[in-house]
Each structure stands twice: as C-alpha cells, then as structure tokens.
XYZ file of C-alpha atoms in Angstrom:
756
model
C 58.732 4.526 60.635
C 55.191 3.885 59.412
C 54.623 3.992 55.686
C 52.032 6.246 53.956
C 49.682 3.327 53.279
C 49.838 2.234 56.907
C 48.952 5.758 58.120
C 45.960 5.930 55.700
C 44.768 2.533 56.888
C 44.943 3.590 60.563
C 43.085 6.858 59.723
C 40.342 4.917 57.972
C 39.973 2.564 60.940
C 39.744 5.487 63.372
C 37.162 7.262 61.175
C 34.991 4.146 60.874
C 35.097 3.644 64.667
C 33.987 7.244 65.093
C 31.056 6.902 62.666
C 30.075 3.546 64.226
C 30.053 5.144 67.655
C 27.886 8.056 66.525
C 25.422 5.693 64.791
C 25.079 3.163 67.690
C 25.445 5.228 70.910
C 24.771 8.836 69.933
C 26.889 11.965 70.134
C 27.148 12.338 73.963
C 28.397 8.771 74.653
C 31.350 8.900 72.239
C 34.801 10.114 73.210
C 35.677 13.744 72.293
C 38.120 12.489 69.633
C 35.452 10.326 67.943
C 32.893 13.151 68.209
C 35.146 15.606 66.344
C 36.183 13.065 63.715
C 32.562 12.103 62.961
C 31.356 15.726 62.789
C 34.284 16.659 60.515
C 33.539 13.777 58.108
C 29.813 14.617 57.863
C 30.599 18.285 57.244
C 32.941 17.433 54.380
C 30.345 15.074 52.916
C 27.559 17.689 53.027
C 29.839 20.363 51.588
C 30.640 18.158 48.611
C 26.990 17.119 48.000
C 25.279 19.016 45.126
C 22.553 21.359 46.331
C 19.442 22.226 44.243
C 20.926 21.057 40.987
C 18.649 19.632 38.321
C 18.933 15.915 37.752
C 20.634 15.194 41.112
C 24.019 16.661 40.294
C 23.824 16.735 36.508
C 25.045 19.887 34.904
C 22.150 22.002 33.573
C 22.381 23.498 30.071
C 23.866 27.021 29.988
C 21.692 30.131 29.882
C 21.915 32.582 27.016
C 21.019 36.178 27.929
C 20.404 38.982 25.437
C 19.325 42.539 26.327
C 19.826 46.159 25.391
C 21.649 46.709 28.705
C 23.250 44.248 31.159
C 24.477 45.069 34.676
C 25.837 42.940 37.519
C 25.277 43.796 41.175
C 28.323 42.405 43.016
C 26.747 42.834 46.440
C 23.616 40.790 45.697
C 25.197 38.617 42.954
C 22.368 39.568 40.596
C 22.283 40.202 36.888
C 20.052 43.098 35.858
C 18.843 43.235 32.236
C 16.644 45.906 30.630
C 15.229 46.500 27.164
C 14.247 43.560 24.873
C 15.435 40.971 27.361
C 15.720 37.415 26.046
C 16.739 34.507 28.306
C 17.010 31.102 26.578
C 17.985 27.609 27.702
C 17.818 25.056 24.815
C 14.450 24.821 23.030
C 12.428 24.005 26.146
C 12.736 27.297 27.998
C 12.463 30.872 26.709
C 11.757 34.061 28.657
C 11.226 37.491 27.115
C 10.480 40.692 29.066
C 11.247 44.388 29.348
C 13.138 43.955 32.638
C 14.798 40.969 34.255
C 16.542 40.372 37.582
C 18.392 37.040 37.809
C 20.500 35.408 40.541
C 22.849 32.785 39.001
C 23.503 31.151 42.391
C 19.889 30.597 43.493
C 18.643 30.510 39.864
C 15.721 32.712 40.786
C 14.465 35.423 38.477
C 11.917 38.212 38.315
C 10.577 39.643 35.054
C 8.356 42.673 34.462
C 6.644 44.330 31.512
C 5.278 42.310 28.550
C 6.474 38.998 29.919
C 6.549 36.010 27.553
C 7.425 32.583 28.950
C 7.659 29.481 26.785
C 8.256 26.079 28.344
C 7.409 22.516 27.296
C 5.289 23.825 24.418
C 3.066 26.103 26.547
C 3.008 29.867 25.919
C 2.524 32.264 28.869
C 2.017 36.027 28.556
C 1.664 38.376 31.520
C 2.754 41.567 33.308
C 4.864 40.191 36.175
C 6.678 36.862 36.701
C 8.541 35.325 39.614
C 10.239 32.084 38.663
C 12.693 29.611 40.211
C 14.456 27.629 37.539
C 15.665 24.808 39.800
C 12.160 23.748 40.839
C 10.191 25.190 37.852
C 7.969 26.974 40.391
C 6.674 30.445 39.776
C 3.921 33.048 39.833
C 2.561 34.937 36.802
C 0.110 37.823 37.032
C -2.406 39.080 34.448
C -1.779 35.958 32.385
C -2.798 34.871 28.911
C -2.028 31.192 28.187
C -1.873 29.153 24.981
C -1.625 25.494 26.028
C 0.142 22.884 23.926
C -1.956 20.700 21.625
C -5.736 20.791 22.145
C -5.294 22.244 25.639
C -6.976 25.491 24.611
C -6.559 29.158 25.478
C -7.012 30.745 28.892
C -6.717 34.041 30.785
C -6.194 34.400 34.531
C -5.547 37.066 37.125
C -2.915 34.818 38.639
C -1.180 31.594 37.608
C 0.767 29.476 40.101
C 3.352 27.213 38.457
C 3.990 24.276 40.804
C 6.379 22.464 38.480
C 6.771 21.812 34.770
C 3.633 19.607 34.676
C 1.206 21.225 37.128
C -0.260 24.704 37.397
C -3.320 26.455 38.849
C -5.223 29.351 37.253
C -7.167 31.702 39.533
C -10.123 33.842 38.391
C -9.721 32.373 34.912
C -11.527 32.021 31.600
C -11.004 29.124 29.179
C -11.929 28.253 25.578
C -10.862 25.899 22.781
C -11.364 28.627 20.155
C -8.365 30.052 18.327
C -10.008 33.320 17.225
C -9.387 36.710 18.880
C -12.967 37.118 20.138
C -14.152 33.582 20.928
C -17.919 33.084 20.621
C -17.929 30.948 23.777
C -15.760 30.562 26.854
C -15.858 29.194 30.404
C -15.232 31.270 33.523
C -14.061 29.633 36.730
C -12.718 30.592 40.151
C -9.948 28.018 39.820
C -8.654 25.740 37.051
C -6.090 23.033 37.821
C -3.966 21.554 35.018
C -2.294 18.179 35.641
C -0.331 17.003 32.611
C 0.791 13.594 34.009
C -2.888 12.721 34.555
C -3.849 14.507 31.286
C -6.585 16.396 33.078
C -7.789 19.964 33.503
C -10.427 20.444 36.213
C -12.332 23.535 37.281
C -14.749 24.594 40.002
C -17.773 26.906 39.844
C -17.852 27.035 36.053
C -20.138 29.304 33.989
C -20.565 28.947 30.216
C -20.716 32.245 28.302
C -21.959 32.761 24.728
C -20.767 36.157 23.494
C -20.477 37.427 27.092
C -23.958 36.104 27.954
C -24.029 33.456 30.724
C -26.131 30.466 29.618
C -25.171 27.528 31.893
C -23.489 26.732 35.228
C -21.847 23.624 36.688
C -20.049 23.259 40.025
C -17.369 21.018 38.466
C -15.890 20.474 35.012
C -13.092 18.363 33.536
C -11.519 17.698 30.127
C -8.302 16.126 28.762
C -5.296 18.368 28.262
C -3.864 16.301 25.396
C -5.608 14.387 22.658
C -5.213 10.943 24.239
C -7.795 8.569 25.701
C -8.585 8.649 29.399
C -11.348 7.700 31.806
C -14.159 10.172 32.292
C -17.683 11.274 31.441
C -18.466 12.029 27.819
C -20.840 14.753 26.674
C -24.439 13.854 27.612
C -27.364 14.241 25.208
C -31.010 15.089 25.763
C -34.007 14.304 23.565
C -37.795 14.192 23.662
C -39.894 11.535 21.894
C -43.598 10.745 21.825
C -42.978 7.117 22.828
C -40.459 7.463 25.657
C -40.884 11.039 26.842
C -37.797 12.834 28.098
C -34.577 10.853 27.496
C -31.102 11.571 28.853
C -27.872 9.883 27.741
C -24.998 9.953 30.300
C -21.963 7.985 28.978
C -18.799 7.184 30.952
C -15.646 6.134 29.074
C -13.120 3.584 30.403
C -9.644 3.397 28.848
C -8.852 -0.168 29.913
C -5.673 -0.611 27.837
C -4.134 0.730 24.617
C -6.022 -1.964 22.700
C -9.209 -2.167 24.830
C -11.859 0.304 25.986
C -15.451 0.371 27.197
C -18.308 2.860 27.453
C -20.971 2.571 30.159
C -24.125 4.633 29.610
C -27.162 5.360 31.764
C -30.189 6.322 29.683
C -33.106 7.309 31.943
C -36.496 7.886 30.300
C -39.574 9.490 31.824
C -42.042 6.918 30.382
C -40.206 3.562 30.383
C -37.594 3.522 33.154
C -33.798 3.482 32.969
C -32.012 1.926 29.991
C -28.439 0.694 30.456
C -25.892 0.490 27.625
C -22.515 -1.268 27.642
C -20.029 -1.140 24.774
C -16.718 -3.037 24.843
C -14.117 -2.814 22.040
C -10.850 -4.683 21.610
C -8.171 -5.307 19.005
C -4.860 -7.080 18.599
C -2.545 -8.570 16.031
C -4.827 -10.133 13.430
C -8.121 -9.640 15.278
C -10.606 -6.995 16.412
C -14.126 -7.005 17.782
C -16.902 -5.186 19.581
C -19.855 -6.136 21.768
C -22.673 -3.798 22.736
C -25.853 -4.429 24.689
C -28.867 -2.258 25.551
C -31.143 -3.488 28.349
C -34.082 -2.047 30.286
C -36.909 -3.056 32.564
C -39.747 -1.366 30.678
C -42.048 0.082 33.326
C -44.656 0.868 30.665
C -44.944 -2.776 29.560
C -43.623 -4.282 32.833
C -41.071 -6.591 31.212
C -37.332 -6.871 30.573
C -36.317 -5.829 27.063
C -32.973 -5.561 25.318
C -30.775 -5.899 22.255
C -27.248 -7.345 22.036
C -24.893 -7.246 19.032
C -21.451 -8.884 18.832
C -18.911 -8.522 15.991
C -15.556 -10.290 15.742
C -12.936 -10.842 13.039
C -9.801 -12.970 13.351
C -7.218 -14.036 10.795
C -4.515 -16.700 11.117
C -2.340 -16.751 8.015
C -4.828 -17.694 5.250
C -7.646 -18.666 7.633
C -10.374 -16.115 8.415
C -12.929 -16.243 11.221
C -15.931 -13.898 11.251
C -18.824 -13.697 13.692
C -21.899 -11.476 13.825
C -24.487 -12.118 16.538
C -27.789 -10.225 16.883
C -30.294 -11.013 19.623
C -33.243 -9.115 21.103
C -35.439 -9.883 24.105
C -38.528 -8.287 22.553
C -39.655 -8.215 18.938
C -40.228 -4.437 18.698
C -37.282 -3.160 20.756
C -35.532 -1.750 17.674
C -38.585 0.448 16.960
C -39.336 1.611 20.501
C -35.783 2.759 21.324
C -33.388 4.777 19.225
C -30.286 2.694 18.481
C -27.733 2.307 15.702
C -26.884 -1.374 16.157
C -29.315 -2.730 13.519
C -31.641 -1.110 11.001
C -35.038 -0.397 12.558
C -36.699 -1.578 9.312
C -35.314 -5.111 9.685
C -37.862 -7.899 10.065
C -35.216 -10.544 10.829
C -32.097 -10.528 12.967
C -29.316 -12.535 11.345
C -26.530 -14.143 13.391
C -23.719 -16.037 11.711
C -20.335 -17.564 12.513
C -18.039 -18.350 9.599
C -14.587 -19.882 9.112
C -13.067 -19.906 5.620
C -9.835 -20.227 3.665
C -8.809 -19.792 0.036
C -5.865 -21.530 -1.658
C -4.707 -19.916 -4.925
C -2.142 -21.247 -7.343
C -1.557 -19.904 -10.823
C -4.924 -20.173 -12.604
C -6.610 -22.473 -10.051
C -8.138 -21.945 -6.616
C -9.786 -23.958 -3.850
C -11.907 -22.531 -1.073
C -13.554 -23.966 2.034
C -16.168 -22.355 4.268
C -18.072 -23.587 7.302
C -20.227 -22.027 9.963
C -23.698 -21.591 11.454
C -26.555 -19.132 10.799
C -29.249 -18.238 13.281
C -32.303 -16.105 12.516
C -34.710 -14.301 14.823
C -38.059 -13.499 13.204
C -39.319 -10.158 14.545
C -42.778 -10.634 13.004
C -43.507 -14.046 14.533
C -44.453 -14.431 18.231
C -41.576 -16.888 18.685
C -38.870 -18.685 16.724
C -40.135 -22.252 17.034
C -40.816 -22.435 13.276
C -37.906 -20.209 12.192
C -35.352 -22.177 10.184
C -31.763 -22.135 11.465
C -28.639 -23.456 9.722
C -26.650 -25.429 12.288
C -24.146 -26.053 10.784
C -23.286 -25.661 7.095
C -20.138 -26.348 5.054
C -19.146 -25.422 1.503
C -16.221 -26.473 -0.709
C -15.479 -24.796 -4.064
C -12.784 -25.659 -6.575
C -11.905 -24.397 -10.048
C -8.953 -25.296 -12.231
C -7.930 -25.315 -15.910
C -7.991 -28.447 -18.070
C -4.890 -28.106 -20.258
C -5.311 -31.632 -21.651
C -8.575 -30.485 -23.253
C -7.020 -27.393 -24.803
C -7.013 -23.702 -23.953
C -10.192 -22.140 -22.609
C -11.485 -25.213 -20.736
C -12.016 -25.076 -16.966
C -13.616 -27.397 -14.437
C -15.465 -26.027 -11.438
C -17.295 -27.817 -8.665
C -19.265 -26.950 -5.527
C -20.023 -29.316 -2.651
C -22.324 -28.081 0.087
C -23.773 -29.556 3.281
C -26.586 -27.857 5.247
C -28.403 -28.851 8.394
C -31.712 -26.957 8.734
C -33.041 -27.013 12.274
C -36.197 -25.773 14.031
C -36.901 -25.474 17.760
C -39.880 -27.803 17.321
C -37.338 -30.589 16.803
C -37.871 -30.822 13.038
C -34.711 -30.894 10.956
C -33.511 -31.579 7.429
C -30.058 -32.475 6.159
C -29.196 -31.342 2.641
C -26.217 -32.363 0.499
C -25.703 -30.547 -2.795
C -23.178 -31.522 -5.495
C -22.761 -29.237 -8.525
C -19.840 -29.796 -10.921
C -19.634 -27.518 -14.000
C -17.581 -27.494 -17.178
C -16.760 -24.054 -18.651
C -15.287 -23.096 -21.985
C -14.389 -19.674 -23.456
C -13.659 -19.263 -27.172
C -12.786 -16.071 -29.024
C -14.670 -15.442 -32.267
C -14.446 -12.688 -34.862
C -17.672 -11.159 -33.486
C -16.894 -11.577 -29.783
C -16.471 -14.234 -27.118
C -18.490 -17.412 -26.762
C -18.990 -18.724 -23.209
C -20.298 -22.272 -22.771
C -21.278 -23.793 -19.439
C -22.389 -27.388 -18.823
C -23.409 -28.510 -15.365
C -25.237 -31.089 -13.336
C -26.643 -30.848 -9.816
C -27.590 -33.606 -7.400
C -29.349 -32.507 -4.206
C -30.180 -34.988 -1.422
C -32.540 -34.364 1.536
C -33.074 -36.323 4.748
C -36.162 -35.110 6.644
C -36.919 -35.799 10.337
C -40.328 -35.186 11.942
C -42.555 -32.808 9.947
C -41.045 -29.373 9.176
C -43.284 -26.902 7.366
C -40.693 -26.284 4.672
C -40.678 -29.984 3.781
C -44.100 -29.610 2.132
C -45.802 -32.399 4.071
C -42.964 -34.920 3.780
C -42.086 -36.420 7.162
C -39.342 -38.825 8.229
C -38.035 -39.637 4.816
C -35.482 -38.934 2.142
C -35.795 -37.182 -1.203
C -33.516 -36.125 -3.981
C -33.561 -33.883 -7.008
C -31.536 -34.025 -10.205
C -30.893 -31.071 -12.475
C -28.752 -30.314 -15.496
C -27.750 -27.013 -17.062
C -26.717 -25.973 -20.564
C -25.852 -22.308 -20.924
C -24.379 -20.579 -23.976
C -23.682 -16.852 -24.043
C -22.213 -14.686 -26.790
C -20.723 -11.299 -25.863
C -19.703 -8.770 -28.475
C -18.031 -5.370 -28.309
C -18.223 -2.510 -30.833
C -16.700 0.900 -30.324
C -16.145 4.266 -31.978
C -14.304 7.393 -30.838
C -15.567 10.888 -31.688
C -13.363 13.988 -31.671
C -14.489 17.567 -31.216
C -14.104 18.180 -34.966
C -16.579 15.397 -35.720
C -19.017 16.559 -33.046
C -18.611 20.353 -32.500
C -21.101 20.506 -29.626
C -19.073 17.984 -27.649
C -18.086 19.280 -24.213
C -15.265 16.759 -23.971
C -12.012 16.535 -25.891
C -12.913 13.024 -27.079
C -15.894 10.720 -26.630
C -15.736 6.934 -26.898
C -18.989 5.044 -27.555
C -19.130 1.284 -26.995
C -22.007 -1.049 -27.867
C -21.930 -4.356 -25.952
C -24.697 -6.730 -27.081
C -25.171 -10.087 -25.353
C -27.406 -13.039 -26.088
C -27.758 -16.138 -23.909
C -29.576 -19.438 -24.242
C -30.332 -21.380 -21.037
C -31.705 -24.894 -20.596
C -32.544 -26.271 -17.151
C -33.808 -29.846 -16.833
C -35.095 -30.748 -13.345
C -36.538 -34.008 -11.973
C -38.107 -34.621 -8.565
C -38.274 -30.980 -7.494
C -41.890 -31.103 -6.332
C -40.988 -33.663 -3.659
C -38.119 -31.795 -1.999
C -38.312 -29.134 0.766
C -37.854 -25.414 0.176
C -35.579 -23.657 2.667
C -33.609 -20.949 0.845
C -35.930 -19.909 -2.026
C -38.278 -17.218 -0.727
C -41.938 -18.304 -0.580
C -45.066 -16.132 -0.727
C -47.047 -15.677 2.468
C -50.423 -16.413 0.833
C -49.877 -19.860 -0.767
C -46.284 -20.767 0.206
C -45.246 -20.898 -3.474
C -41.667 -19.903 -4.271
C -41.243 -16.296 -5.399
C -39.145 -15.447 -8.442
C -36.020 -13.365 -8.149
C -36.684 -9.634 -8.622
C -36.111 -9.095 -12.357
C -33.677 -6.263 -13.164
C -30.614 -5.526 -15.274
C -28.384 -6.724 -12.410
C -29.641 -10.352 -12.776
C -30.721 -10.227 -16.424
C -28.486 -13.171 -17.385
C -29.088 -15.331 -14.282
C -29.332 -19.069 -15.044
C -31.787 -19.661 -12.172
C -34.815 -17.379 -11.922
C -35.304 -18.342 -8.243
C -32.999 -17.268 -5.413
C -31.222 -20.080 -3.545
C -30.796 -23.681 -4.730
C -33.905 -25.452 -3.361
C -35.889 -24.325 -6.400
C -34.532 -24.265 -9.968
C -36.440 -22.666 -12.838
C -37.036 -25.595 -15.197
C -37.285 -25.054 -18.942
C -35.405 -23.129 -21.594
C -35.423 -19.490 -22.612
C -33.461 -16.906 -24.538
C -32.088 -13.771 -22.865
C -30.798 -10.789 -24.803
C -29.630 -7.338 -23.875
C -27.355 -4.509 -24.920
C -25.249 -2.038 -22.971
C -24.173 1.331 -24.354
C -21.273 3.099 -22.670
C -19.930 6.594 -23.238
C -16.435 7.355 -21.993
C -14.924 10.819 -22.363
C -11.693 12.645 -21.746
C -12.090 16.165 -20.381
C -10.272 19.051 -22.028
C -8.997 20.558 -18.775
C -8.144 17.228 -17.162
C -6.458 14.379 -18.968
C -8.405 11.728 -17.046
C -10.936 9.460 -18.760
C -14.227 8.781 -17.018
C -17.543 7.149 -17.814
C -20.095 9.750 -18.869
C -23.141 7.493 -19.244
C -24.274 3.886 -19.553
C -27.586 2.446 -20.717
C -28.629 -1.220 -20.446
C -31.825 -2.723 -21.896
C -32.784 -6.400 -21.791
C -35.567 -8.983 -22.033
C -36.268 -12.738 -22.043
C -38.092 -14.877 -24.609
C -39.601 -18.291 -23.877
C -41.235 -20.610 -26.439
C -44.638 -22.192 -25.963
C -44.820 -24.474 -22.968
C -41.970 -22.718 -21.167
C -43.722 -19.502 -20.125
C -44.637 -20.234 -16.516
C -42.130 -17.656 -15.290
C -43.492 -14.936 -17.615
C -47.210 -15.075 -16.732
C -47.852 -17.166 -19.842
C -46.457 -14.582 -22.248
C -43.807 -15.145 -24.893
C -41.769 -12.176 -23.769
C -40.910 -11.065 -20.274
C -40.983 -7.542 -18.928
C -38.401 -5.174 -20.378
C -35.802 -4.062 -17.854
C -33.498 -1.094 -18.274
C -31.087 1.058 -16.314
C -29.599 4.446 -17.143
C -26.774 6.247 -15.350
C -25.633 9.652 -16.564
C -22.726 11.667 -15.131
C -22.598 14.779 -17.298
C -20.180 16.565 -14.974
C -19.097 16.689 -11.361
C -22.354 18.549 -10.680
C -25.068 16.571 -12.543
C -25.995 12.904 -12.163
C -29.066 10.893 -13.225
C -29.825 7.271 -12.264
C -32.884 5.237 -13.305
C -33.989 1.590 -13.202
C -37.289 0.435 -14.730
C -39.305 -2.716 -15.437
C -41.968 -2.373 -18.161
C -44.806 -4.790 -18.990
C -45.219 -4.646 -22.796
C -48.588 -6.442 -22.735
C -50.258 -4.166 -20.205
C -48.201 -1.202 -21.459
C -47.476 -0.394 -17.809
C -44.376 0.307 -15.799
C -44.252 -2.291 -13.036
C -41.297 -0.766 -11.169
C -39.351 2.465 -11.476
C -36.620 3.942 -9.339
C -35.167 7.260 -10.518
C -33.110 10.053 -9.004
C -31.655 13.323 -10.291
C -28.940 15.111 -8.340
C -27.279 18.472 -8.871
C -24.372 19.954 -6.895
C -23.495 23.617 -7.363
C -19.931 24.956 -7.426
C -20.620 26.270 -3.906
C -21.403 22.684 -2.767
C -25.160 23.234 -2.539
C -26.993 20.022 -3.442
C -30.467 19.310 -4.788
C -31.960 15.883 -5.504
C -35.345 14.635 -6.700
C -36.391 10.997 -6.653
C -39.326 8.850 -7.752
C -40.200 5.267 -6.776
C -42.926 3.070 -8.253
C -43.625 -0.544 -7.296
C -46.702 -2.551 -8.279
C -47.034 -5.471 -5.862
C -48.395 -8.945 -6.612
C -51.309 -8.099 -4.310
C -52.339 -5.308 -6.728
C -51.084 -2.731 -4.240
C -49.239 0.139 -5.889
C -46.640 2.243 -4.121
C -45.776 5.620 -5.611
C -43.426 7.832 -3.684
C -41.588 11.039 -4.503
C -38.566 12.273 -2.564
C -37.225 15.805 -2.439
C -33.956 16.809 -0.857
C -31.902 19.967 -0.621
C -28.821 21.212 1.186
C -28.312 24.937 0.711
C -25.711 27.307 2.120
C -27.386 30.531 3.238
C -24.653 32.818 4.605
C -21.229 32.263 6.109
C -21.591 29.273 8.408
C -25.365 28.819 7.958
C -26.831 25.890 6.004
C -30.391 24.664 5.504
C -31.295 21.053 4.662
C -34.620 19.455 3.808
C -35.754 15.912 2.994
C -39.356 14.924 2.223
C -40.882 11.533 1.324
C -44.286 12.107 -0.266
C -46.827 9.383 -1.092
C -48.432 10.050 -4.482
C -51.043 7.358 -3.779
C -52.122 8.631 -0.369
C -51.577 12.287 -1.255
C -49.778 12.798 2.014
C -46.299 13.334 3.427
C -45.004 10.028 4.806
C -41.999 11.485 6.616
C -39.882 14.611 6.500
C -36.923 16.252 8.181
C -35.791 19.863 8.096
C -32.688 21.331 9.679
C -31.026 24.717 10.027
C -27.320 24.389 10.861
C -24.633 26.881 11.827
C -21.023 25.734 11.810
C -18.059 27.628 13.267
C -14.502 26.536 13.994
C -15.346 26.693 17.697
C -18.979 25.599 17.899
C -22.029 24.491 15.929
C -25.805 24.762 16.258
C -28.537 22.660 14.640
C -32.289 23.283 14.740
C -34.314 20.303 13.530
C -37.941 19.283 13.071
C -39.760 16.489 11.260
C -41.915 13.391 11.345
C -40.718 9.784 11.376
C -42.356 7.067 9.308
C -44.198 4.754 11.702
C -47.272 2.573 11.886
C -47.984 3.852 15.391
C -47.024 7.324 16.580
C -47.988 6.371 20.141
C -45.368 3.655 20.644
C -42.676 4.956 18.285
C -42.134 7.408 15.442
C -44.292 10.513 15.142
C -43.241 14.135 15.084
C -40.164 15.577 16.706
C -38.394 18.907 17.094
C -35.344 20.064 18.943
C -31.875 21.492 18.833
C -28.295 20.373 19.245
C -25.404 22.642 20.203
C -21.782 21.527 20.224
C -18.710 23.279 21.641
C -15.257 22.354 20.372
C -13.442 20.317 22.994
C -16.224 19.993 25.576
C -18.996 18.158 23.690
C -22.597 18.732 22.712
C -25.798 19.340 24.629
C -29.312 19.737 23.302
C -32.752 18.285 22.581
C -33.335 15.951 19.621
C-alpha cells in the first residue's frame, strides 16, 4: 500500500504535467484529465488571491462609523447612516455628511448633504460625494477645497478624484488668500493638481480683482507645495528713458538639492535682447554663485556684458575666497539696471585669497596669499591699471615673558608683485617688526610701540607709479616710536541726584587720550607709489581722510608706499553716557561724543597746511529712546573758521512705526568745489494697509533737486500694490538715469507684474 507521502508526490507530479501541458501546447491538445487538473488548480489559485485590497493583500485599517441612526440592508449588503454621520479611518481619512450609504464588500460609498472629506491634509466640502476607498477615486459636486500647505483655496462645480495624489477641478476658481472674500482670484475651465510633480496647471485662466476681470492667459501653473521645481518665475515690466520698454522673463531650473540656475530673457525695445544666467551651488564647507548679463547692443552695435563670480571654501583652518568682476564695456553698469555691483563704482575689483590663522594661548600666526585684479571704468583700457599678481602676507604676534609682563613682539612680512599690461612690473618686499608694551598706571594705561620698516623695490621697464625710475632697485627705511596714554573717569547719577532724568540711572564716562608719534623715513622720494592714493592733477599722494575714526593713526597716508615723516601730538576725548531704563533692566548707550585734534611743532607741519594745529574733528551719536536718534561727524578749520566737512542725520520713529529723517552733507574739495546737499525722507502709514514714502536729495549749491523717489504702497495678506515716481541721479538722462514712473502689483503665490 502506498504511503501518504508517496500519494502526495504522485499528485504533485501529475499536476505539474498538467500545467506544463497547458503552458506548452494549449488547452485543446492536452488530455481531458490534464485539462481538468490544470483548470482546477488555476481556479483555486485565483480564489485565494486577494482582490482590490490596499497594499497588495495587506489588511487595511478598520473603519469607525458614528451616526444618529445606523441600518444594514441585508439584500444589498449596505450600511445606511443618517444624521451627523462620521466615518473615520486613522488620521488620514475622515468623512462627515448628513447621509451615507456604504458597501463594506466593494468599499464604495455615497454621501449627501453638507459633505466634508479630509484626506492627506486636504479639506473638501460639497453637496454630493461618490467615493471608492480601494482606489481613492471619487466625484464631488459643488465643492469648496482647502489644499494642504500653500496650495491655496478653490471652488468648483465638480471635482474628479483620480487617486490620493491627483485631482481635476472643473469650472473652478482659485486663490491663495485665506480671507472669506478674497480680493483676487483666478477662474478657469479646468485645473489639474498633480502632487507627485508638485504642480497645479489650469487652462483658459482669467484674473479677477473684486469680481472685475483684469487679465487673461490661456495657461497657468504654480507649485502645490513650497518646494523648488522647474518653471517660469513671475515676469516684470519696466520703462526707462535709455532702453525703452523692458521685459524680464526668468525660468528657474532645480538642478539638484544643492544646485540651481535661473535663465532670463530680457528684451528691450531700444537695445536688443539681454540674456542673464545665474548659477548657485553649495556643499559641505563651500558655496558659490556666478551670474552673467550679456547683450548685443543694437543701439551701439557692439557686444556688452557684466560677469560676477563669488566662491567661498573652507578646509579645516584654511579659507579660500574669490570675487571676480568683469565687464565688456565701461558704462554697462549705468546703462542697464543690475544688482551685481554698485552703479557708482569707478573700479571693478577682483580678488582671490587663501589664508589661515594659527592661535595658541596668547599668540597667533596668520598667512595670506592671493591676487588682485582691477578694471578701471574711467580709463579707455587697463594697460596702465596696476594689478597685484600675486601677493603674500605673513603676520605673527606673541608675548615675551622673559622681558616681563606686558611685552609683545609682532611682525609683518609682505611680498607684492605689481603688474601692468604694458609689461612694466615692480616687486616689493616689506618687513615690519614691532615691539609693544602695555603698562597700567594710576591715571590709566600707557601703550608703547617701537617699530622699524624696510621696504625693497625692484622695477622693470618704466611704470608710471615708479616716478621715472626704470630698470632698477630702490629701498626705503623707516622707524616708528609711538606712545599713547588712555585714561578713564566715570560717575553714576541716580534719579534723586538728577530729578529730570528719564532713566533710572545714568553713567557718564570721560575717556581722554593723548598720543605722541615719531616717524623717521629715509629714501622715500626714490621709491614707487602703488597703494597710497595720488591726486589726479600732480600725482602727489593724498592724505587719509581725517576723522574721529582714524584720529590716532600712526601713518597719515593710506597704504605703505608713503609714510608721513615727522613727529606730532594727537589728543582727543570721548564722553559716553550709559543708562538703565526704569521699565527695562537693560543698560544701553544713550550718547557718545568724541572730539580730537593734532599738533605739530615748527618744521613738521607739511600735513597741516603749515599750521601748528590741524582741523578739529568730532562725532556725536545720540540715542534718546527707541524713537529718536541723532548722528553727526564734522571737520572744522580753526584758522579759516569754516567747517570743511559735515555729515549729519536726525531720525524719528513714531510708536506706529512711521519714520522721518533729515540729513545734511557738506564737503569742501581740494579743488575749491563745495558740495552741500540736504536729504529728506519719510515713511508714513495713511490708513489700514496704505503707506506713503518719500526720499529727496536736494543740492543747496545748485538750488535744485538732484534725485527723488516717491511711492504709495498698499499691503494686504493676499496682494500688494505700489505706485512710484521719481528721478535718478545721472550725468546723462539720454543714456541712463532720468525720470521714471510706474506701478508694481504682486499677488500672493503667483508673483508680481507691473511697470517700474
């Protein structure tokens, strides 16, 4: 007798022969026994296979049903619910309605009367819903939709739910506004929402402002979620006297999570089509950006452009920085509106720098190397423009404990290679060790500095900056003795001592300083001048602008190629007022006043126009409260009894955040030209949402407005409007600058359009 295992083995063999026969020869060529066995096996397999179950056979979470009344129709296997019906499945699915019919076997449902469907963060409201839970397909009528995230709000006569990520709205309106009566909305025949592609697209779209149609487009698209994706950005439109009508059409490319690019076409009616490319990138320890603007100028019949590159990289303690600026035409930055460089720049500065700093206790060592390249926008070419290719700098400072406390040794070693396109070049080596000592006295601190400087030059050919020296070497020796005494006096006033005091306490400090400087220089007249600014008229070096910020400078020239030889005495005093408010316990600076001057004995007055005393410089900063502030900086000539330079500003901010400011600027040039300007500014809130701003620059010498800008702005949570007019400061209103007027309107979520 056959065993059980033997019978199962024979049955398996027979079944496999039957299936093999059906697969290879077809149903009609198999024996009747094999036909029946194969059909029976397939039937059992199909019967056991899960049908229309979510997750390919995974058990779906249970449904929770609540209602005022529940009934079950045995014939149709339906559950009927009426009155405050609530059907819930975890936190991802919720259905509320007045009536519900649900088939547990097919998982199809129908809801009527004040339907509310919530799924995957979206909220749907409507009058009638047909929904199949297995496939997430459905139909909602008379719908109101609140999409998750920045997706916006919409209404539609009919919504077709294809699955959990895709839906179509028919005869719909859409807005990003959260208010009950949105000030703007879009109407469309059909809006398609595709969450996997993060895109909502519409056809035959009309923009309405308070039920008034103002614009139409046959196609429209915007992201559903606040993540980056490819697509057109909001265009802008402007009118200028130089370029005519200008249109900006940018396209955004999301290349990778750490890289993106923006391509922009900028057609103009007077100069042709300008192209813009911006590329940004970042990674671990580095980031950068490159942007270029290029055009074939049909007005001037030449190629013009501007390119700017920024990069930063850090490896442990090493840092690498690069900034490159290059233009194909000297006046590009004035003829075309751009934000890459300031349009008042007369030089473009490119530099590449690598540096590192080593710190240890009270000592440090730093190294820096790189190149600098300049483009002179005033010269016809850069053949005479001085470039630094390359330069290197080493600094070191450390204490000298064997000499006692307070002694430190510092040193600077620098190498520069100055190069011109004419082939002229100069190598410069500068060595500057210094010895510093700080000693505390009963009246303050005494700072002593002793230093020497040796500067070597090797000149090739005949550069202009070499002062006529060609193909030769030169050197300069300098020594420095600098002694400075700082003192500090203070007193604190209470409200009892000063009843009119607005603060709980007021601390007044008086900080006088006096400094004696001796510079001895030999051989300076024979060396070139590369980094000390020279006057255009006679090529003589120009002194550093004298102010309280550089009152105690040991070199009255900028740079190191020129050193102010001689000796002089500098003195100044700073008064500070620090107060603690009664309502707030914080201490803040209320005001500070600094006044200073230099004295030079006979024979050492070349830097003071032959006078014993220099101009008097002062600065005053007052911060009476969070609303009032006053800042001034002056330079006064005591011999001519004339203010040579003044820069002052008064600002007031109201509790309602309105702001008013008045400024004054005076500058008497070496060429006897005097500049006197007054500036007026205001930013005033008119009514809810409306704000007016004004800025005027008025020339007191010319008795004329140099430039002005006025704007009326309305801001709403959903949109904003700005009306602007003004005149730009320009030497030629034909090529650039001149008057302008326009408007800019912005809609939340879909961008701004307007004339500027």
